[in-house]
Amino acid sequence: MSNTPLLRLDQVHKTYNQGVFNKRITFDLQADFSIQKPAIVGIMGPNGSGKTTLFELITGSNNPSSGQVLCCGQDIHQVRSDQRDRLAIHYHQSYQVRHFRKRRPNFMLQPSQSDYPMVHLFDEPQFNTQDGYIGFMLDFFRRLRSEGRLVFLCVHPNEPFHLQIMREICEQYIFVQKGRLTQAPNFDSLLQNPDVTAYLGELVDGQAA
Amino acid sequence: MALFEAHHLHKRFADQVVLEDITLSFEVNQISGIMGPNGAGKTTCFNVLTGRYRPDRGKVLFDGQDITGLPPRKIARHGIARSFQMMNLFDEYTALENIVLALPEVRAKGFSVLHDLAHDGSAQDRGAAVLARIGLAGREHTLSSALSYGQRRALEIGIALAAEPRMLFLDEPTSGLGTDATATLAALIQEIRKSVTIVIIEHDMKFLFDLADRIAVIHWGQVIAQGSPEALGENEWVRASNLGALA
């Protein structure tokens, strides 16, 4: 098991089409990466770039057009939909969402091999510096990681402290733009990507080391 | 000793997970706090603990007895009372009548109660004693609708106390109260804690940090942190927010 990555996206493609006879691709997401060990991974990208679609593909709530998502070695799209949350959980703002598009009945699918979710995806948690809860949230992310889990933190930075939090807590990053993913091993290399600096705009000033 | 325990509670509404694997325990004669941001699942948690909702999975134990899924009236009979975020008073009755109606011996008489009320000296005395305890002595014959907002909150707690519960759940007791009324309420809770184990859900961090012996922070339907106010207060973000005073 130790060689099995916590999460592997193997040539995952998701395309959305428009039109019935004259098909036209309106959106196309491609993801191919693997994360071996527990980590806190920061996700950023403009609206409509595919961040939430990526999360849905990882939790098994949205089917890929091709490719596989392997959570702890198990193809999550082949797992019973009522047990997929034992592998990965999607948190949207302050709720946990479980919505699955069903392709096949559960009895034809596999049980989950894990009892407790190994991948936790936080989609734009509401950070408010003024109420103090942010501190408990960050500690919670760290606790999950120290218990051997993989945490994704998607933030749409519109204030300098959002970037400070990402820098403080995330060990690696994925930048999503127009359905394409770019990985960065740390914050400084993330900022060397001109697409990232263009996206962050003025927020970058004062962040560069 | 834990008087009340919840083990691995799960609750969903359609595709939203409201509680996931909540485990909590409340010690006898302590004040326990539950806090969390809006929409975190605090009130749902309370509703499961007090029997308004049945958990999908998990167990609730009171004094060692399994009370999971019992209807609220049966839970109340075990000696558990609760207040609501929205108040439930009879506006056309006086403060004393509101309390007397909640006394167990009066409730047991059912419909004949309104006849007897004025003549039932012992019920009147017991009701007056409860009013004195919640700081409303002298207000016996004031219509509940004529009381101030803070006094109505106190009266709500009085109604819960009339049943002489062993355990009292308070849902956002400070909501809608100003600073003075909040301080009065805190003093009232300090007073009644001597005889009853209390659990408070509260959005106001400072109020809880001053009162509670232990606090659980709920978010995303899970307990994301718990500990004494001193331990939780060491978090730099919590300190920076001045216990939410800046919010």
Coordinates of C-alpha atoms in Angstrom, one line a residue:
Chain A
M1 CA 0.0 0.0 0.0
S2 CA 2.8 2.4 0.8
N3 CA 3.6 2.8 -2.9
T4 CA 0.0 3.6 -3.8
P5 CA -0.5 7.3 -4.1
L6 CA -3.2 8.9 -1.9
L7 CA -4.6 10.4 -5.1
R8 CA -3.9 9.8 -8.8
L9 CA -5.7 11.4 -11.7
D10 CA -4.8 9.3 -14.7
Q11 CA -5.4 11.1 -18.0
V12 CA -8.7 12.5 -16.8
H13 CA -10.6 14.5 -19.4
K14 CA -14.0 16.1 -18.9
T15 CA -15.6 17.8 -21.9
Y16 CA -18.9 19.6 -22.0
N17 CA -20.5 19.9 -25.4
Q18 CA -23.2 22.0 -26.9
G19 CA -25.5 21.1 -29.7
V20 CA -26.8 17.7 -30.8
F21 CA -26.0 17.3 -34.5
N22 CA -23.3 19.8 -34.7
K23 CA -21.3 19.2 -31.5
R24 CA -19.1 21.9 -30.2
I25 CA -16.9 21.6 -27.2
T26 CA -17.7 24.4 -24.7
F27 CA -15.4 23.3 -21.9
D28 CA -12.6 20.9 -21.7
L29 CA -10.7 20.0 -18.5
Q30 CA -7.6 17.9 -18.5
A31 CA -5.9 16.6 -15.4
D32 CA -3.1 14.1 -15.0
F33 CA -1.2 14.2 -11.7
S34 CA -0.6 12.2 -8.6
I35 CA -0.1 13.1 -5.0
Q36 CA 1.8 10.4 -3.1
K37 CA 1.7 11.5 0.5
P38 CA -0.4 13.5 3.0
A39 CA -0.3 17.2 2.1
I40 CA -2.2 20.4 2.1
V41 CA -2.6 21.5 -1.5
G42 CA -3.7 25.0 -2.5
I43 CA -5.9 25.4 -5.6
M44 CA -6.4 28.7 -7.3
G45 CA -7.7 29.8 -10.6
P46 CA -10.2 32.3 -12.2
N47 CA -13.9 31.7 -12.1
G48 CA -15.0 29.1 -14.7
S49 CA -11.5 27.7 -15.0
G50 CA -12.7 24.2 -13.8
K51 CA -11.8 24.1 -10.1
T52 CA -15.1 22.9 -8.9
T53 CA -15.4 20.4 -11.8
L54 CA -12.0 19.1 -10.8
F55 CA -13.3 18.6 -7.2
E56 CA -16.4 16.9 -8.4
L57 CA -14.3 14.5 -10.5
I58 CA -12.2 13.7 -7.5
T59 CA -15.1 13.0 -5.2
G60 CA -16.9 10.9 -7.8
S61 CA -19.9 13.2 -8.1
N62 CA -19.3 14.0 -11.8
N63 CA -18.1 11.4 -14.3
P64 CA -15.0 12.0 -16.4
S65 CA -15.4 11.7 -20.2
S66 CA -12.3 9.6 -20.1
G67 CA -9.5 8.6 -17.6
Q68 CA -9.6 7.4 -14.0
V69 CA -9.5 8.9 -10.6
L70 CA -7.8 6.6 -8.1
C71 CA -8.2 7.4 -4.4
C72 CA -5.9 5.2 -2.4
G73 CA -5.6 3.0 -5.5
Q74 CA -9.4 2.6 -5.9
D75 CA -11.2 4.0 -8.9
I76 CA -13.7 6.2 -7.1
H77 CA -16.2 6.1 -10.0
Q78 CA -16.4 2.3 -9.6
V79 CA -17.3 2.6 -5.9
R80 CA -20.9 2.6 -4.6
S81 CA -22.1 6.2 -4.6
D82 CA -23.2 5.8 -1.0
Q83 CA -19.7 4.9 0.0
R84 CA -17.6 7.3 -2.1
D85 CA -17.5 9.7 0.8
R86 CA -15.4 7.2 2.6
L87 CA -12.7 8.0 0.2
A88 CA -13.2 11.7 -0.6
I89 CA -15.4 14.5 0.7
H90 CA -16.3 17.8 -1.0
Y91 CA -17.0 20.8 1.3
H92 CA -18.7 23.6 -0.4
Q93 CA -18.4 26.8 1.7
S94 CA -20.0 25.8 5.0
Y95 CA -21.7 22.6 3.9
Q96 CA -20.6 19.1 2.9
V97 CA -22.2 18.1 -0.4
R98 CA -23.1 14.6 -1.6
H99 CA -24.6 14.6 -5.0
F100 CA -23.9 11.9 -7.3
R101 CA -24.8 11.4 -11.0
K102 CA -25.8 7.7 -11.1
R103 CA -24.5 5.7 -14.0
R104 CA -25.1 2.3 -12.6
P105 CA -27.0 0.9 -9.6
N106 CA -25.0 0.6 -6.4
F107 CA -25.2 -3.2 -6.2
M108 CA -23.1 -3.4 -9.4
L109 CA -20.4 -1.3 -7.9
Q110 CA -17.6 -2.0 -5.4
P111 CA -17.6 -1.2 -1.7
S112 CA -15.1 1.4 -0.5
Q113 CA -11.9 0.0 0.9
S114 CA -11.5 2.8 3.4
D115 CA -13.8 3.6 6.3
Y116 CA -12.8 7.2 6.7
P117 CA -12.3 9.8 3.9
M118 CA -8.7 10.1 2.9
V119 CA -9.1 13.1 0.6
H120 CA -10.8 16.3 1.9
L121 CA -11.6 19.0 -0.6
F122 CA -12.5 22.5 0.8
D123 CA -14.1 24.6 -1.9
E124 CA -13.9 28.3 -0.9
P125 CA -14.4 28.1 2.8
Q126 CA -15.6 31.4 4.2
F127 CA -12.6 33.0 5.8
N128 CA -13.3 36.0 7.9
T129 CA -10.4 37.4 10.0
Q130 CA -12.8 39.1 12.3
D131 CA -14.6 36.2 13.9
G132 CA -11.7 34.0 14.8
Y133 CA -13.1 30.8 13.4
I134 CA -10.4 30.9 10.7
G135 CA -7.9 29.8 13.3
F136 CA -9.9 26.7 14.2
M137 CA -10.4 25.9 10.5
L138 CA -6.6 26.1 9.8
D139 CA -5.9 23.9 12.8
F140 CA -8.5 21.4 11.5
F141 CA -6.7 21.3 8.1
R142 CA -3.4 20.6 9.8
R143 CA -4.9 17.9 12.0
L144 CA -6.4 16.1 9.0
R145 CA -3.0 16.2 7.3
S146 CA -1.2 15.0 10.4
E147 CA -3.6 12.1 10.5
G148 CA -2.4 11.0 7.1
R149 CA -5.0 12.7 4.9
L150 CA -4.8 14.7 1.8
V151 CA -6.4 18.2 2.0
F152 CA -7.2 20.5 -0.9
L153 CA -7.9 24.1 -0.2
C154 CA -9.5 26.1 -2.9
V155 CA -9.5 29.8 -2.2
H156 CA -10.5 32.6 -4.5
P157 CA -8.1 35.3 -3.2
N158 CA -9.5 38.7 -3.1
E159 CA -7.8 40.1 -0.1
P160 CA -4.1 40.0 0.9
F161 CA -4.7 37.7 3.9
H162 CA -6.1 35.0 1.7
L163 CA -2.7 34.7 0.1
Q164 CA -1.0 34.8 3.4
I165 CA -3.1 31.9 4.6
M166 CA -2.4 29.9 1.5
R167 CA 1.3 30.6 1.9
E168 CA 1.2 29.7 5.5
I169 CA -0.6 26.4 5.3
C170 CA -0.2 24.9 1.8
E171 CA 2.8 22.8 0.9
Q172 CA 2.1 22.7 -2.8
Y173 CA -0.2 24.3 -5.3
I174 CA -2.2 23.7 -8.4
F175 CA -3.2 26.6 -10.6
V176 CA -6.2 26.0 -12.9
Q177 CA -6.9 28.1 -16.0
K178 CA -9.1 27.3 -18.9
G179 CA -9.3 23.7 -18.0
R180 CA -5.5 23.2 -17.7
L181 CA -3.6 22.5 -14.5
T182 CA -0.2 23.7 -13.5
Q183 CA 1.5 22.3 -10.4
A184 CA 3.9 24.3 -8.3
P185 CA 6.0 22.7 -5.5
N186 CA 5.9 25.8 -3.4
F187 CA 4.6 29.4 -3.2
D188 CA 7.6 31.1 -4.7
S189 CA 7.6 28.9 -7.8
L190 CA 3.8 29.4 -8.1
L191 CA 4.4 33.2 -8.3
Q192 CA 7.0 32.7 -11.1
N193 CA 4.1 31.6 -13.3
P194 CA 3.1 34.7 -15.3
D195 CA -0.5 33.4 -15.6
V196 CA -0.7 33.3 -11.8
T197 CA 0.7 36.8 -11.3
A198 CA -1.7 38.1 -14.0
Y199 CA -4.6 36.4 -12.2
L200 CA -3.6 37.7 -8.8
G201 CA -2.9 41.2 -10.0
E202 CA -2.3 43.7 -7.3
L203 CA -2.5 41.1 -4.5
V204 CA 1.0 39.8 -5.5
D205 CA 2.7 43.1 -4.5
G206 CA 4.3 42.5 -1.2
Q207 CA 4.0 38.7 -1.4
A208 CA 7.1 38.1 -3.4
A209 CA 9.9 36.9 -1.1
Chain B
M1 CA -18.7 12.2 35.1
A2 CA -20.3 12.6 31.7
L3 CA -24.1 13.1 32.3
F4 CA -24.8 13.3 28.6
E5 CA -23.0 11.7 25.7
A6 CA -23.4 11.7 22.0
H7 CA -21.5 9.1 19.9
H8 CA -20.8 9.3 16.2
L9 CA -24.0 11.2 15.2
H10 CA -24.7 11.5 11.5
K11 CA -27.5 13.4 10.0
R12 CA -28.3 14.3 6.4
F13 CA -31.0 16.3 4.6
A14 CA -31.2 15.1 1.0
D15 CA -27.7 15.5 -0.4
Q16 CA -26.4 17.9 2.3
V17 CA -24.5 16.4 5.2
V18 CA -25.4 18.4 8.2
L19 CA -23.8 16.3 10.9
E20 CA -21.0 13.9 10.4
D21 CA -19.5 11.8 13.1
I22 CA -20.2 14.2 16.0
T23 CA -19.0 12.8 19.3
L24 CA -19.6 15.1 22.4
S25 CA -19.9 14.6 26.1
F26 CA -21.2 17.0 28.8
E27 CA -20.0 16.7 32.3
V28 CA -22.3 17.0 35.3
N29 CA -22.7 20.5 36.7
Q30 CA -20.5 22.0 34.1
I31 CA -21.5 24.6 31.4
S32 CA -20.6 23.2 28.0
G33 CA -20.6 25.4 24.9
I34 CA -21.1 24.6 21.3
M35 CA -20.1 27.3 18.8
G36 CA -19.6 27.7 15.1
P37 CA -20.1 30.0 12.2
N38 CA -23.6 30.4 10.6
G39 CA -24.8 27.3 8.9
A40 CA -22.2 25.1 10.6
G41 CA -24.9 22.7 12.0
K42 CA -25.2 23.9 15.6
T43 CA -29.0 24.0 15.8
T44 CA -29.3 20.7 13.9
C45 CA -26.9 19.2 16.4
F46 CA -29.0 20.6 19.3
N47 CA -32.2 19.2 17.6
V48 CA -30.7 15.8 17.4
L49 CA -29.4 15.9 21.0
T50 CA -32.8 17.0 22.3
G51 CA -34.9 14.5 20.2
R52 CA -36.5 16.8 17.6
Y53 CA -34.6 15.0 14.9
R54 CA -33.7 11.4 14.8
P55 CA -30.0 10.8 13.8
D56 CA -29.3 8.7 10.7
R57 CA -26.6 6.9 12.7
G58 CA -25.1 7.3 16.2
K59 CA -26.2 7.2 19.8
V60 CA -27.4 9.6 22.5
L61 CA -27.0 8.6 26.1
F62 CA -28.3 10.4 29.1
D63 CA -27.1 9.2 32.5
G64 CA -26.1 6.0 30.9
Q65 CA -29.5 5.4 29.3
D66 CA -29.9 5.2 25.5
I67 CA -32.3 8.0 24.5
T68 CA -31.5 8.0 20.8
G69 CA -34.6 8.8 18.7
L70 CA -37.0 9.2 21.6
P71 CA -39.6 11.9 20.9
P72 CA -39.0 15.3 22.7
R73 CA -41.7 14.7 25.3
K74 CA -40.1 11.5 26.4
I75 CA -36.7 13.1 26.5
A76 CA -38.2 15.9 28.6
R77 CA -39.5 13.3 31.0
H78 CA -35.9 12.1 31.6
G79 CA -35.2 15.5 32.9
I80 CA -33.9 17.3 29.9
A81 CA -35.2 20.8 29.1
R82 CA -34.4 23.2 26.3
S83 CA -35.0 26.7 25.1
F84 CA -35.4 27.9 21.6
Q85 CA -33.7 30.5 19.4
M86 CA -37.2 31.9 18.8
M87 CA -39.2 32.5 21.9
N88 CA -42.2 30.4 22.9
L89 CA -44.3 32.4 25.4
F90 CA -48.0 32.8 25.8
D91 CA -48.4 36.5 25.3
E92 CA -51.9 36.7 26.9
Y93 CA -50.7 35.2 30.1
T94 CA -48.8 36.8 32.9
A95 CA -45.2 35.9 33.8
L96 CA -46.4 33.7 36.7
E97 CA -49.1 32.0 34.6
N98 CA -46.5 31.1 32.0
I99 CA -44.4 29.5 34.6
V100 CA -47.2 27.7 36.4
L101 CA -48.4 26.2 33.2
A102 CA -45.0 24.6 32.8
L103 CA -45.0 23.0 36.3
P104 CA -45.1 19.3 35.9
E105 CA -47.9 18.8 38.4
V106 CA -50.0 21.4 36.6
R107 CA -49.3 19.9 33.2
A108 CA -50.4 16.5 34.5
K109 CA -53.9 17.9 35.1
G110 CA -54.3 18.8 31.5
F111 CA -57.4 20.7 30.4
S112 CA -58.8 21.4 33.8
V113 CA -55.8 23.5 34.6
L114 CA -57.2 26.9 33.7
H115 CA -60.0 26.5 36.2
D116 CA -57.8 25.7 39.1
L117 CA -54.9 28.0 38.4
A118 CA -56.1 30.9 40.6
H119 CA -56.9 28.6 43.5
D120 CA -53.9 26.4 43.3
G121 CA -51.8 28.0 46.1
S122 CA -48.9 25.6 46.0
A123 CA -48.5 25.9 42.3
Q124 CA -48.6 29.7 42.6
D125 CA -45.9 29.5 45.3
R126 CA -43.7 27.2 43.3
G127 CA -44.1 29.5 40.2
A128 CA -43.2 32.5 42.2
A129 CA -40.1 30.8 43.5
V130 CA -39.0 30.1 40.0
L131 CA -39.6 33.7 39.0
A132 CA -37.5 34.9 41.9
R133 CA -34.7 32.6 40.8
I134 CA -34.6 34.1 37.4
G135 CA -34.7 37.7 38.7
L136 CA -38.3 38.4 37.9
A137 CA -39.7 38.7 41.5
G138 CA -42.3 41.4 41.5
R139 CA -43.2 40.8 37.9
E140 CA -45.6 37.9 38.6
H141 CA -48.7 39.7 37.3
T142 CA -47.1 41.5 34.3
L143 CA -48.3 40.1 31.0
S144 CA -45.4 38.3 29.3
S145 CA -45.9 40.5 26.3
A146 CA -45.2 43.6 28.4
L147 CA -41.8 42.3 29.7
S148 CA -38.6 43.6 28.2
Y149 CA -36.9 41.4 25.6
G150 CA -34.2 40.4 28.2
Q151 CA -36.9 39.5 30.7
R152 CA -38.7 37.4 28.2
R153 CA -35.5 35.5 27.6
A154 CA -35.2 35.0 31.3
L155 CA -38.8 33.8 31.5
E156 CA -38.1 31.3 28.8
I157 CA -35.3 29.9 30.9
G158 CA -37.7 30.0 33.9
I159 CA -40.2 27.9 31.9
A160 CA -37.5 25.3 31.2
L161 CA -36.5 25.4 34.9
A162 CA -40.1 24.9 36.1
A163 CA -39.8 21.2 35.2
E164 CA -36.8 20.9 37.5
P165 CA -34.6 19.4 34.8
R166 CA -31.2 17.9 35.4
M167 CA -30.0 19.1 32.1
L168 CA -30.8 22.4 30.3
F169 CA -30.1 23.1 26.7
L170 CA -30.1 26.8 25.6
D171 CA -30.2 27.7 21.9
E172 CA -28.5 31.1 21.3
P173 CA -29.7 32.7 24.5
T174 CA -28.1 36.0 23.7
S175 CA -29.7 36.5 20.3
G176 CA -31.2 39.9 20.1
L177 CA -29.9 41.0 23.5
G178 CA -27.9 44.2 24.2
T179 CA -24.8 44.3 26.3
D180 CA -26.6 45.0 29.6
A181 CA -29.2 42.3 29.1
T182 CA -26.4 39.8 28.0
A183 CA -24.6 40.5 31.3
T184 CA -27.8 39.9 33.3
L185 CA -28.3 36.7 31.4
A186 CA -24.7 35.6 32.1
A187 CA -25.3 36.2 35.8
L188 CA -28.6 34.2 35.7
I189 CA -26.8 31.3 34.1
Q190 CA -24.0 31.4 36.7
E191 CA -26.7 31.2 39.3
I192 CA -28.7 28.3 37.9
R193 CA -25.6 26.3 37.1
K194 CA -25.4 25.2 40.7
S195 CA -28.4 22.9 40.3
V196 CA -28.4 22.0 36.6
T197 CA -26.0 20.8 33.9
I198 CA -26.1 23.3 31.1
V199 CA -25.3 23.2 27.3
I200 CA -25.3 26.5 25.4
I201 CA -25.2 27.0 21.7
E202 CA -23.9 30.4 21.0
H203 CA -22.6 32.5 18.2
D204 CA -21.2 35.1 20.6
M205 CA -17.7 33.8 21.4
K206 CA -17.0 36.1 24.2
F207 CA -20.2 35.2 26.1
L208 CA -19.2 31.5 25.9
F209 CA -15.6 32.0 26.7
D210 CA -16.6 33.7 29.9
L211 CA -19.2 31.1 31.0
A212 CA -18.3 27.7 29.7
D213 CA -16.0 25.1 31.2
R214 CA -15.6 23.4 27.9
I215 CA -16.3 24.4 24.3
A216 CA -16.7 22.4 21.1
V217 CA -16.4 24.3 17.8
I218 CA -18.6 22.9 15.0
H219 CA -18.1 23.5 11.4
W220 CA -18.9 21.5 8.2
G221 CA -21.0 19.3 10.5
Q222 CA -18.0 18.2 12.4
V223 CA -16.3 19.0 15.7
I224 CA -13.2 20.9 14.3
A225 CA -11.8 21.9 17.7
Q226 CA -12.6 21.5 21.4
G227 CA -11.1 22.3 24.8
S228 CA -11.3 24.7 27.6
P229 CA -11.8 28.4 26.8
E230 CA -8.1 29.0 27.9
A231 CA -6.8 26.4 25.5
L232 CA -9.0 27.5 22.6
G233 CA -8.1 31.1 23.3
E234 CA -4.5 30.5 22.6
N235 CA -5.1 30.3 18.9
E236 CA -3.5 33.3 17.4
W237 CA -6.4 34.0 15.0
V238 CA -8.9 33.8 17.9
R239 CA -6.8 36.3 19.9
A240 CA -6.4 38.6 16.9
S241 CA -10.2 38.7 16.5
N242 CA -10.5 39.6 20.2
L243 CA -12.9 36.7 20.7
G244 CA -15.0 37.7 17.8
A245 CA -15.5 41.2 19.2
L246 CA -14.4 42.7 15.9
A247 CA -17.0 40.8 14.0

